[in-house]
Amino acid sequence: MSPRASARNGRSPRALARRIVGAGRRLTYGALGRTPFGSITSVVTDEPLVAITFDGCPDPQWTPRVLEVLDAHGAKGTFFAVGKFVDQHPDVMRRLHESGHALGNHTYDHPSMPLVTRAQRLRELRACEKALAPYPQPRKIFRPPYLDQDFASRLDTWRLGYDVIACSLHATDWEDRSADEMVAALSGVAPGDVIMLHDVVCDQRYRSREAMITALDTFLRQQSDLRFVSVPTLLDAGRPRREMWLKRPNVKRLASYERDF
């Protein structure tokens, strides 16, 4: 949709860029219209497939617990890995890779990409890419830390050949949410959705993943009519839905995160 058409419909690009659907609902940050340059939020498919993704890995305590739940339900996940943790925990990474789960780039140090220089962005992407090199993948996929993205940072990832994977559904599991609240938040799942969860979070207050892991187990059990596959598998099964995804950094919140992460 053009900016002029958006304005006529009462949905200016500026207004849409500010939209944030509340906790555990479909994300529409900066959904300014479909474009081949845009970020992938979901996939149009006739098959009962959903991709469930996890940000922040690997963690020696929580990532293996997530893998146990996925394996118990015959599900495959996609893990967006932070390069410095990849280097620190090769045993967890080998298990992830050998179990057939997909891996994506989540930068090396987890900065908000719009807040760093282009040179820093490229260093972050390439350093994480190098860390992930021992675990080859069928596609180059990237998720921005905090989902923060502007035109410049998207252009940098595009030039390096990455598809940016946003999401269509989440459970706000990086905040204080019970397992029941998370399950309820994900209950509207539909074929083609890309779900975002975290096996590592930045805020020390919510570092425990117990509630998320309980919610994951319950959710997968309830949604037995769906098949949970990796992002590359989902992309191969239909047509990616792309949005011009723009999200401004929350500088105040990031300041507290950086002290903990």
Tab-separated table of C-alpha atoms in Angstrom, residues 171-182 203-208 211-212:
chain	number	residue	atom	x	y	z
A	171	ALA	CA	3.979	-14.857	24.093
A	172	THR	CA	5.891	-11.946	25.672
A	173	ASP	CA	7.992	-14.607	27.374
A	174	TRP	CA	10.768	-12.086	28.014
A	175	GLU	CA	8.603	-10.531	30.751
A	176	ASP	CA	6.785	-11.844	33.831
A	177	ARG	CA	4.231	-14.214	32.296
A	178	SER	CA	2.813	-17.426	33.694
A	179	ALA	CA	2.741	-20.602	31.636
A	180	ASP	CA	-1.048	-20.353	31.351
A	181	GLU	CA	-0.806	-16.787	30.056
A	182	MET	CA	1.716	-17.842	27.438
A	203	ASP	CA	16.403	-9.182	31.821
A	204	GLN	CA	17.845	-10.998	34.843
A	205	ARG	CA	14.504	-10.814	36.657
A	206	TYR	CA	12.953	-13.163	34.106
A	207	ARG	CA	16.015	-15.256	33.270
A	208	SER	CA	14.332	-18.499	34.345
A	211	ALA	CA	7.318	-21.041	32.696
A	212	MET	CA	8.134	-20.854	28.994
